[in-house]
C-alpha positions as a Python dict, from the first residue, in 0.01 Angstrom:
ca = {
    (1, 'X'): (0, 0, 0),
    (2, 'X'): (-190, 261, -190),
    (3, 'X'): (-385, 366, 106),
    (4, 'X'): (-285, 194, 466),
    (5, 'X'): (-442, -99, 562),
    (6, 'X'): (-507, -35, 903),
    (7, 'X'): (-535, 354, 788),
    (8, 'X'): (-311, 484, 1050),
    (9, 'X'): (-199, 751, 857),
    (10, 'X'): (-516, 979, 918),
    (11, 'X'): (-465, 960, 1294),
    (12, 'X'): (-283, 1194, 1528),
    (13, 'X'): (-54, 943, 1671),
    (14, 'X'): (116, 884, 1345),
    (15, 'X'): (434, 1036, 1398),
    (16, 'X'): (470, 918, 1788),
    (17, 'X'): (380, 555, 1619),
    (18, 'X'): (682, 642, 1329),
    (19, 'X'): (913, 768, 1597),
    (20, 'X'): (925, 455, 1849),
    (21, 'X'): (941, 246, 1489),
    (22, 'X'): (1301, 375, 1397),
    (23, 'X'): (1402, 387, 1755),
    (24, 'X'): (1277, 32, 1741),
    (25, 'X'): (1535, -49, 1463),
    (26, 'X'): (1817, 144, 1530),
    (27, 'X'): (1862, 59, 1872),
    (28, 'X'): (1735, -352, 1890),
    (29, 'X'): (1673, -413, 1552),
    (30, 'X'): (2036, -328, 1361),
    (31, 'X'): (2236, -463, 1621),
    (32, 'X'): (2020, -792, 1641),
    (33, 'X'): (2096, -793, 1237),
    (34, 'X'): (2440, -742, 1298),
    (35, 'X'): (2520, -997, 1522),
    (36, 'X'): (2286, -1307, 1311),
    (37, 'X'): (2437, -1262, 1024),
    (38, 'X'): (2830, -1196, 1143),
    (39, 'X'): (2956, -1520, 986),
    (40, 'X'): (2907, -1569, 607),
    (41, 'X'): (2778, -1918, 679),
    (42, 'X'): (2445, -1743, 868),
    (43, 'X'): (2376, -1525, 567),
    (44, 'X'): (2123, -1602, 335),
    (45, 'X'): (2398, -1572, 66),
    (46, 'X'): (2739, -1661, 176),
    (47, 'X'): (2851, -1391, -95),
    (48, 'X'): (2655, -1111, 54),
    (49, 'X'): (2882, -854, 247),
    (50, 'X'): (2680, -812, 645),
    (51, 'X'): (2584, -438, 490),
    (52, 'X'): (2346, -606, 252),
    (53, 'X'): (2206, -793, 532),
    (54, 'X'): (2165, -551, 771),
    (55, 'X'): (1959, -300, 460),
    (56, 'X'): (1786, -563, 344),
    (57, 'X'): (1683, -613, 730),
    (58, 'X'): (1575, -262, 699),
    (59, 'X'): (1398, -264, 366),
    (60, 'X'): (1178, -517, 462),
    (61, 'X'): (1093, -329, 797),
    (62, 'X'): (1047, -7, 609),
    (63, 'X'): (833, -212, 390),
    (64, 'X'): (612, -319, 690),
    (65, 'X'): (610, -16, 817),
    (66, 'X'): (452, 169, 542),
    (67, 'X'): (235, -118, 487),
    (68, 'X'): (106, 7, 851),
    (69, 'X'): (102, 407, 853),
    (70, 'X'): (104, 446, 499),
    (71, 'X'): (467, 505, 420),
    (72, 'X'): (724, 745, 558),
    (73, 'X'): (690, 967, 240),
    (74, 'X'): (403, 1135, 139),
    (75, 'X'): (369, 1062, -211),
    (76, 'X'): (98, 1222, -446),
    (77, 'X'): (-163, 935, -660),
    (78, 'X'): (-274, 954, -986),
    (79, 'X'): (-635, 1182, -797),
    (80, 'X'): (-348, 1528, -799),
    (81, 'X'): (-95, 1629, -940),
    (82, 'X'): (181, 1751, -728),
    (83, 'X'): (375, 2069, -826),
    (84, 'X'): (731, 2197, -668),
    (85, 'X'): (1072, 2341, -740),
    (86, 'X'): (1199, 2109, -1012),
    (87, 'X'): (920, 1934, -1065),
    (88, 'X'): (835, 1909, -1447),
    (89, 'X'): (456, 1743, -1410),
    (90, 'X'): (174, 1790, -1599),
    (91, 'X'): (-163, 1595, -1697),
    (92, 'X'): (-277, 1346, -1921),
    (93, 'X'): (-636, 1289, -2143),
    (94, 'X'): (-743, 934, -2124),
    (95, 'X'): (-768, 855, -2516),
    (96, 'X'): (-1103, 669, -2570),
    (97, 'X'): (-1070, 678, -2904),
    (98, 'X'): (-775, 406, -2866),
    (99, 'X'): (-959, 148, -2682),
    (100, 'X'): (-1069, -135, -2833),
    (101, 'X'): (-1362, -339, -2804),
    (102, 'X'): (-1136, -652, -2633),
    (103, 'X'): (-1003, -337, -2354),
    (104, 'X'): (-1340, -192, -2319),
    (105, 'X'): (-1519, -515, -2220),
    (106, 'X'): (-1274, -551, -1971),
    (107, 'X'): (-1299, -202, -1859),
    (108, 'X'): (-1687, -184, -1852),
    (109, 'X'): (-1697, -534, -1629),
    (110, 'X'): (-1442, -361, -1372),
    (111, 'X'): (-1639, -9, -1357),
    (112, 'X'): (-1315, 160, -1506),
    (113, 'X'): (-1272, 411, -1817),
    (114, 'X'): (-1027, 610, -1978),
    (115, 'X'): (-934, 948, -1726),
    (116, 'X'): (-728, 1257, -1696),
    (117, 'X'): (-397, 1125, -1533),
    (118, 'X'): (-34, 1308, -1403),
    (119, 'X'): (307, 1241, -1535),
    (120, 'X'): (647, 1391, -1482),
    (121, 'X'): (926, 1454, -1702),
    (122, 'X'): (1267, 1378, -1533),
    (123, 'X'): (1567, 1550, -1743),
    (124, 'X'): (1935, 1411, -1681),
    (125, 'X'): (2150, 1648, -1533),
    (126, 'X'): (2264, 1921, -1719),
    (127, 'X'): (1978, 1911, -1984),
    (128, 'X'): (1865, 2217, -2113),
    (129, 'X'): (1560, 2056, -2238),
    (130, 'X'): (1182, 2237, -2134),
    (131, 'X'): (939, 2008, -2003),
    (132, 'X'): (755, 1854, -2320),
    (133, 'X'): (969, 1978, -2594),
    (134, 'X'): (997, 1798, -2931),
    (135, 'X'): (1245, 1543, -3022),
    (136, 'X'): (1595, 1656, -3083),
    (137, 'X'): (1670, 1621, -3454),
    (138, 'X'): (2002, 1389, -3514),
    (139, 'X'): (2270, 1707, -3606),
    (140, 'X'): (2517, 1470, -3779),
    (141, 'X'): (2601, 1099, -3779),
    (142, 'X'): (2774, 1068, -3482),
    (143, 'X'): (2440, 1155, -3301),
    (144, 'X'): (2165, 962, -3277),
    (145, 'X'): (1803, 1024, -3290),
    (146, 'X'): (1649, 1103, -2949),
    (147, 'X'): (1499, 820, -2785),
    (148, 'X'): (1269, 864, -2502),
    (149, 'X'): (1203, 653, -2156),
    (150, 'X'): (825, 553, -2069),
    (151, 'X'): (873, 470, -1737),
    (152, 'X'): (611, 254, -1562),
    (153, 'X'): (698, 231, -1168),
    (154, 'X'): (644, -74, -957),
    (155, 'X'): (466, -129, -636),
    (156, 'X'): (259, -398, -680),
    (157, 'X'): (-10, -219, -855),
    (158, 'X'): (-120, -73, -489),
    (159, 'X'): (154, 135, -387),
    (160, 'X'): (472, 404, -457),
    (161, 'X'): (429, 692, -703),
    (162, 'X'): (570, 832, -1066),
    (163, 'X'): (698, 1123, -861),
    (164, 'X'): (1038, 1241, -902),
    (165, 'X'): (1023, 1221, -501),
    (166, 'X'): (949, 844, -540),
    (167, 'X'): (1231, 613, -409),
    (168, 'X'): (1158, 424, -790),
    (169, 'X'): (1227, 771, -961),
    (170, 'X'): (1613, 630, -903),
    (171, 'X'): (1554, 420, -1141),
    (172, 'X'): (1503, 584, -1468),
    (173, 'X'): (1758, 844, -1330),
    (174, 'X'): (2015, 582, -1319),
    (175, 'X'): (1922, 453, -1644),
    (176, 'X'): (1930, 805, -1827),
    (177, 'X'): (2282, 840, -1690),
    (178, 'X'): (2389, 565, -1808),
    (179, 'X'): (2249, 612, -2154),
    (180, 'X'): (2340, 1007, -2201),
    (181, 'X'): (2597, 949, -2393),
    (182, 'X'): (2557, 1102, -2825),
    (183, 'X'): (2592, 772, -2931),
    (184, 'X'): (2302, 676, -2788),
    (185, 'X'): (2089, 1002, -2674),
    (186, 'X'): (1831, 922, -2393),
    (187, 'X'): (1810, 1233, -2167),
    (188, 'X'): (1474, 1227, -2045),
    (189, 'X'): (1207, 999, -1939),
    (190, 'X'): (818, 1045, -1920),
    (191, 'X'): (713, 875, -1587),
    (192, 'X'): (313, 819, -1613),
    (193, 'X'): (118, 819, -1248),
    (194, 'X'): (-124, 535, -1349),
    (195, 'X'): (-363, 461, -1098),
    (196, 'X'): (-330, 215, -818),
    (197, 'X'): (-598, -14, -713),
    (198, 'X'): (-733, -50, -359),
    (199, 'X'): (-947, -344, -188),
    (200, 'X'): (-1107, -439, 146),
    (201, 'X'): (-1058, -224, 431),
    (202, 'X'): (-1019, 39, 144),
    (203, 'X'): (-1240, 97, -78),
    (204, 'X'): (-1226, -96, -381),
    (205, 'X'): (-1094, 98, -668),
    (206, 'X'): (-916, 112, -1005),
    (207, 'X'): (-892, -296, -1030),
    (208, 'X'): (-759, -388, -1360),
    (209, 'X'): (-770, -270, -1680),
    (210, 'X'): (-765, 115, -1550),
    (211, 'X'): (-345, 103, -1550),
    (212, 'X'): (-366, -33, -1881),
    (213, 'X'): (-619, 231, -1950),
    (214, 'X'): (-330, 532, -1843),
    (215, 'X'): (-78, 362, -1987),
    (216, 'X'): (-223, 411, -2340),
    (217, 'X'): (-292, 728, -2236),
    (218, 'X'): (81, 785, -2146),
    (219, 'X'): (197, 623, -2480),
    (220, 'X'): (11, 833, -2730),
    (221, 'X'): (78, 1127, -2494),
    (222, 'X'): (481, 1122, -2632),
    (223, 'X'): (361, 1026, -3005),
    (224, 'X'): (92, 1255, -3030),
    (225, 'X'): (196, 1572, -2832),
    (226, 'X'): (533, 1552, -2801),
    (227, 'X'): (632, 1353, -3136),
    (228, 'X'): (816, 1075, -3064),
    (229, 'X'): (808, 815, -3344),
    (230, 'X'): (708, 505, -3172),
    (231, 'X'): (1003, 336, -3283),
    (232, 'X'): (1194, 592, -3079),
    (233, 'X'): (982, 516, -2743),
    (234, 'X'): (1159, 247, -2484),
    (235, 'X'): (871, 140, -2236),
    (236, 'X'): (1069, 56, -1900),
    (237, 'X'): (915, -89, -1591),
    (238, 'X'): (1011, -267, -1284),
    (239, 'X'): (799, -523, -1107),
    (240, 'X'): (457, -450, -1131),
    (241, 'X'): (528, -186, -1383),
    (242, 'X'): (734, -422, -1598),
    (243, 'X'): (391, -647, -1607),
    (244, 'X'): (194, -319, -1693),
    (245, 'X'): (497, -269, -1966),
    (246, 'X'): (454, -614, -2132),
    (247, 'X'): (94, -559, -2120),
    (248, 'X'): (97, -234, -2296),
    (249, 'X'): (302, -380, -2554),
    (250, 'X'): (75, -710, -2634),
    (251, 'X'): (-235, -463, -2658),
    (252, 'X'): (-31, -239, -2922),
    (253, 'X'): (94, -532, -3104),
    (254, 'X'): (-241, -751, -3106),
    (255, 'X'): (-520, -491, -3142),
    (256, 'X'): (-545, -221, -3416),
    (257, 'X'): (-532, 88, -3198),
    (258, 'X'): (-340, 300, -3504),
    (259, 'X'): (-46, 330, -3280),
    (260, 'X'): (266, 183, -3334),
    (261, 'X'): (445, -54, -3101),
    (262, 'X'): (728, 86, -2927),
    (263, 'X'): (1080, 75, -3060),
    (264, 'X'): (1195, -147, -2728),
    (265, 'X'): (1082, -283, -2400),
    (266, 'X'): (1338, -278, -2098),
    (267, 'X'): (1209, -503, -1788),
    (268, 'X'): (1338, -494, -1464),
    (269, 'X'): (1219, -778, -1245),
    (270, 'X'): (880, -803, -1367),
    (271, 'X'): (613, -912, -1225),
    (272, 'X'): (523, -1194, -1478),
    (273, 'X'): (261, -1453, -1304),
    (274, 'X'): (66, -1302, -1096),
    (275, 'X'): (-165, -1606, -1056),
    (276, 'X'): (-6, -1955, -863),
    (277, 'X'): (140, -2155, -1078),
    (278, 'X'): (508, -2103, -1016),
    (279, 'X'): (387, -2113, -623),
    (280, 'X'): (298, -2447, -610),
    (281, 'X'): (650, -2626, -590),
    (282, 'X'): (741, -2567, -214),
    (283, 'X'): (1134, -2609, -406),
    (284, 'X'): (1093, -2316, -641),
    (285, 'X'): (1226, -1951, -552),
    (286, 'X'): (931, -1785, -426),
    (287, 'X'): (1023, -2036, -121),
    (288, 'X'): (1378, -2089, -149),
    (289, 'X'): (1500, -1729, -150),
    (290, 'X'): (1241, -1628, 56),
    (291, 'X'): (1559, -1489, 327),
    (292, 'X'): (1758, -1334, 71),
    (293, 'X'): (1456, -1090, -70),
    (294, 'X'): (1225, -850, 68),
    (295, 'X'): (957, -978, -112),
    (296, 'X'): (676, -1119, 107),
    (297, 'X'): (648, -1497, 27),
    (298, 'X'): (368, -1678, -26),
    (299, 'X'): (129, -1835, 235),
    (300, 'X'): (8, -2165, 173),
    (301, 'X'): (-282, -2247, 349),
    (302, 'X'): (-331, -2598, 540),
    (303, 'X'): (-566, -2729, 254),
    (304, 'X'): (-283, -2715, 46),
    (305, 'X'): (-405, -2398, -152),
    (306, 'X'): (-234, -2059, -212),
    (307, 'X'): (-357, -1739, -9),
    (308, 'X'): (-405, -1424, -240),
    (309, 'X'): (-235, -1141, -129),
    (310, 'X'): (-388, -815, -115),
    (311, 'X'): (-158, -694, -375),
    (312, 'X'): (-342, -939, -603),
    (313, 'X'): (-692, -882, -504),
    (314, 'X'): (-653, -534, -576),
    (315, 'X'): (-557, -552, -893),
    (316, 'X'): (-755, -838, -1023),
    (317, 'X'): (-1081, -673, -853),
    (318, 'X'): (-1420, -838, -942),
    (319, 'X'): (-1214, -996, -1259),
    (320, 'X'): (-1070, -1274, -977),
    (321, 'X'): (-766, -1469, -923),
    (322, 'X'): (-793, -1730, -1168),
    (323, 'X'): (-821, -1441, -1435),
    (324, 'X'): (-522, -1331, -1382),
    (325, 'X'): (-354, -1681, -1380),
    (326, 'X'): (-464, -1729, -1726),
    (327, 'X'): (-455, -1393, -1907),
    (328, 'X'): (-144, -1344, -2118),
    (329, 'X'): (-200, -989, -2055),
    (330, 'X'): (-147, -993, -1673),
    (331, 'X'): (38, -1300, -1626),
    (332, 'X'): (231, -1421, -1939),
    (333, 'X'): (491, -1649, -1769),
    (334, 'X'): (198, -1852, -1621),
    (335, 'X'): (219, -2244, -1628),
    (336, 'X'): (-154, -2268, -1657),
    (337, 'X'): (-90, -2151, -2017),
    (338, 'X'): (114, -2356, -2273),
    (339, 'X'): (406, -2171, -2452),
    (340, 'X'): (155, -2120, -2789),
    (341, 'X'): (-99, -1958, -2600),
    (342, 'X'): (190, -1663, -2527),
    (343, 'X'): (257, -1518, -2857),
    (344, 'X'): (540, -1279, -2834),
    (345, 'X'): (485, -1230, -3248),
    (346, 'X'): (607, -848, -3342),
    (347, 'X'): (719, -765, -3036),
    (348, 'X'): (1074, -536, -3031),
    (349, 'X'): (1364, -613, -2885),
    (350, 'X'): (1336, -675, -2515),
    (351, 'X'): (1580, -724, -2219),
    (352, 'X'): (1444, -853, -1928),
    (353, 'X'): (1687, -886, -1585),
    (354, 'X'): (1633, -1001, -1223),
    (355, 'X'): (1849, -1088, -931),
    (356, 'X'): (1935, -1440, -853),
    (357, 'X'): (1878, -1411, -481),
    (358, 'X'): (1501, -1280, -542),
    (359, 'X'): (1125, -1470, -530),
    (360, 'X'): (1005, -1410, -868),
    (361, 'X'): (1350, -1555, -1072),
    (362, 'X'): (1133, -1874, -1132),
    (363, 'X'): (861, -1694, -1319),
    (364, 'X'): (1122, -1412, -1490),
    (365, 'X'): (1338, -1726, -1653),
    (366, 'X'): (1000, -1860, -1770),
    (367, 'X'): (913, -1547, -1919),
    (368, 'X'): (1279, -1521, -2051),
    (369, 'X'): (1225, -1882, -2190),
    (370, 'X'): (916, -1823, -2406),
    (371, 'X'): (1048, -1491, -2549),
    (372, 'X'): (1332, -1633, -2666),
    (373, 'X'): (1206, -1946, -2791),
    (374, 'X'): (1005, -1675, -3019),
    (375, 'X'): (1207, -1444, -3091),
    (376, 'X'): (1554, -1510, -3050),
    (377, 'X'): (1809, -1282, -3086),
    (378, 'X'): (1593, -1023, -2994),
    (379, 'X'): (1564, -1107, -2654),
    (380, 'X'): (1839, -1036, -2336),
    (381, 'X'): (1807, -1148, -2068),
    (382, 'X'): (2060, -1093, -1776),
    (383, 'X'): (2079, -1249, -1364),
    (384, 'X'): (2264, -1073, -1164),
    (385, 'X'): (2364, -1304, -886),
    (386, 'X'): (2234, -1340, -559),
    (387, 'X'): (2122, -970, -629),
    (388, 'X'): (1700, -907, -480),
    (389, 'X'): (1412, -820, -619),
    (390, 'X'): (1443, -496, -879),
    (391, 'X'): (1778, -445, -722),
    (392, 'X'): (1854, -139, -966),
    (393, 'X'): (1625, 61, -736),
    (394, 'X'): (1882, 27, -415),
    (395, 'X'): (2192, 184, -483),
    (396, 'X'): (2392, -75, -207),
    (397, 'X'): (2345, -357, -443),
    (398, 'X'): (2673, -301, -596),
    (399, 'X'): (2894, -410, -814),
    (400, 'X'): (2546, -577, -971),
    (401, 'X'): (2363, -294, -1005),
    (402, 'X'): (2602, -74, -1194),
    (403, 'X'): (2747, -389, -1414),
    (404, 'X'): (2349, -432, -1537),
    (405, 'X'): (2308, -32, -1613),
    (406, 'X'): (2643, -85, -1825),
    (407, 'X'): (2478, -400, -1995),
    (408, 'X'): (2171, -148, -2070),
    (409, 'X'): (2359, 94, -2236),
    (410, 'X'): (2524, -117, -2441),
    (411, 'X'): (2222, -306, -2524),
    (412, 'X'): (1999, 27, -2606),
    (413, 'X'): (2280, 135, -2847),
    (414, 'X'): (2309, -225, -3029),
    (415, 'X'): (1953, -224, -3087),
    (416, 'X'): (1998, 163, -3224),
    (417, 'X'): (2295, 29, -3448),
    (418, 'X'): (2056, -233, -3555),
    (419, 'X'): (1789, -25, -3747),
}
């Protein structure tokens, strides 16, 4: 989480506490792995090879683990900005003068406003570009105009960093690679270090809108001082930072900010109902692929309601649970809401993928559904089976992983063909 829960992190037995941890799952907890899931039939997909089950075994530990101490890496917050050899970072103004009167009501009820924010620049290999230089002009017409990745990184609104030393910085790296090529011309991406929210044992801070907020901030950062044309901007996010994506798009497309929506949206497993309603079938996938993700399921409680995670109540804040359930802006895949209360009018072309084998398919085909039914063509949307939640972010999720970055590449220069 953003800050530990139990806050183990500040105390001197952290690193005895990590140590006995991995000798923990290298000597009882791989082998235990190893041997329950030998035959395909134990597996919780028959197709998986027993590597996948043993890392996935390992992500979720990891996962608790960090949950615990406060993760294994140190990784900066939006508070600093954190310089070294490589490292192309620098900060962001908040940009009051973009927020609307719908944004600031929402702000002022939370206690958040517009603030000075980090981001980092991540270059693909090779590039002789300097951190923050102008768009590259198209030389002739087998070049295309530069587009540029904003890169919103998940973590459940609480957690991981923009960082290039973030394990999610793999993901716009993999995606620039895969999209280098002249005939399509994406060789950077502008990751934006929003801030993460925090609740009880922490304190409470940064509950929603403030990553919508630095977001903005991030968006007329590449229009205004670097020079992107908006059309030219692809906002990318995974999980929670494909919801903070999708919401940064609505609030450019429904309010009159003066800014442009972007040119494309690119979603990688996002988080898309972040209320209950595609919880409450004890059928649907945030129960019935509850073993093949690392996802923490839902608890339902013995009254037969839903418990909020902390994830949630973090980022909702003093807004609540059943705001989120019913705000197009955080959760646009919600049942609560009928298809017309979702407009997806003016948005640009989107593709949207998840992995068959993960908890929030249910709510990513629903989103898929309603985009389409609204804008048709426009929309891709590609499963990769039995693959887990934001499975471009693990590099053993193969062939899946690299068969989606193709489909990206070739998507990103269909939509460039098509202006």
């Amino acid at each position: 989480m953003g800050e530990s829960i139990f806050s183990l992190k500040r105390q001197p037995f952290k690193s005895l506490y990590v140590w006995l941890c991995k000798a923990d799952l290298f000597l009882i907890r791989i082998p235990w792995w190893t041997l329950r899931n030998l035959l395909p039939a134990w597996r919780p997909r028959q197709s998986w090879p027993i590597s996948w089950c043993i890392k996935l075994g390992a992500t979720r530990y990891i996962g608790d683990l960090s949950y615990i101490v406060g993760g294994l890496i140190d990784l900066p917050t939006a508070k600093t900005l954190r310089a070294g050899p490589g490292v192309l970072g620098l900060y962001v103004d908040g940009v009051p003068q973009y927020v609307t009167d719908k944004l600031k009501g929402w702000a002022d009820y939370s206690g958040v406003s517009p603030t000075r924010i980090p981001g980092y620049w991540l270059h693909n290999s090779g590039s002789s570009l300097v951190m923050g230089q102008k768009p590259q002009p198209a030389t002739d017409v087998s070049v295309k105009r530069e587009k540029v990745l904003l890169f919103f990184h998940g973590g459940g609104y609480v957690s991981l960093s923009a960082h290039p030393d973030s394990p999610t910085s793999l993901i716009p790296r993999s995606i620039i690679a895969s999209c280098s090529d002249a005939s399509i011309n994406i060789s950077r991406s502008f990751n934006l270090e929003y801030r993460l929210s925090t609740h009880d044992p922490n304190p409470r801070e940064n509950p929603f809108p403030a990553a919508l907020l630095d977001a903005l901030a991030g968006y007329a950062y590449l229009i205004n001082d670097v020079g992107f044309d908006a059309a030219d901007i692809i906002v990318v996010g995974d999980s929670a930072g494909g919801n903070l994506a999708l919401a940064l798009t609505r609030y450019l497309v429904e309010e009159d900010t003066k800014l442009a929506p972007p040119g494309a949206l690119l979603l990688l497993s996002p988080w898309a109902d972040m209320g209950h309603s595609h919880k409450e079938k004890p059928e649907g996938s945030p129960y019935a692929n509850r073993a093949s993700d690392f996802l923490t399921p839902p608890v339902r409680l013995p009254g037969g309601g839903i418990r909020a995670d902390y994830t949630i109540l973090a980022f909702t804040g003093p807004q609540g649970v059943e705001f989120a359930g019913t705000n197009p802006y955080i959760s646009p895949a919600s049942l609560y809401l009928r298809d017309e209360d979702v407009s997806f009018k003016n948005f640009p072309p989107t593709f949207i993928t998840c992995g068959g084998g993960e908890l929030f398919v249910d709510q990513i085909r629903t989103l898929a559904r309603r985009m389409k039914d609204q804008m048709g063509d426009k929309v891709v949307y590609h499963e990769a089976d039995d693959a887990i939640h934001d499975y471009i972010g693990f590099e053993w999720q193969e062939p899946q992983r690299t068969t989606t970055l193709v489909h990206i590449a070739r998507w990103v220069a269909s939509i460039q063909e098509g202006r």
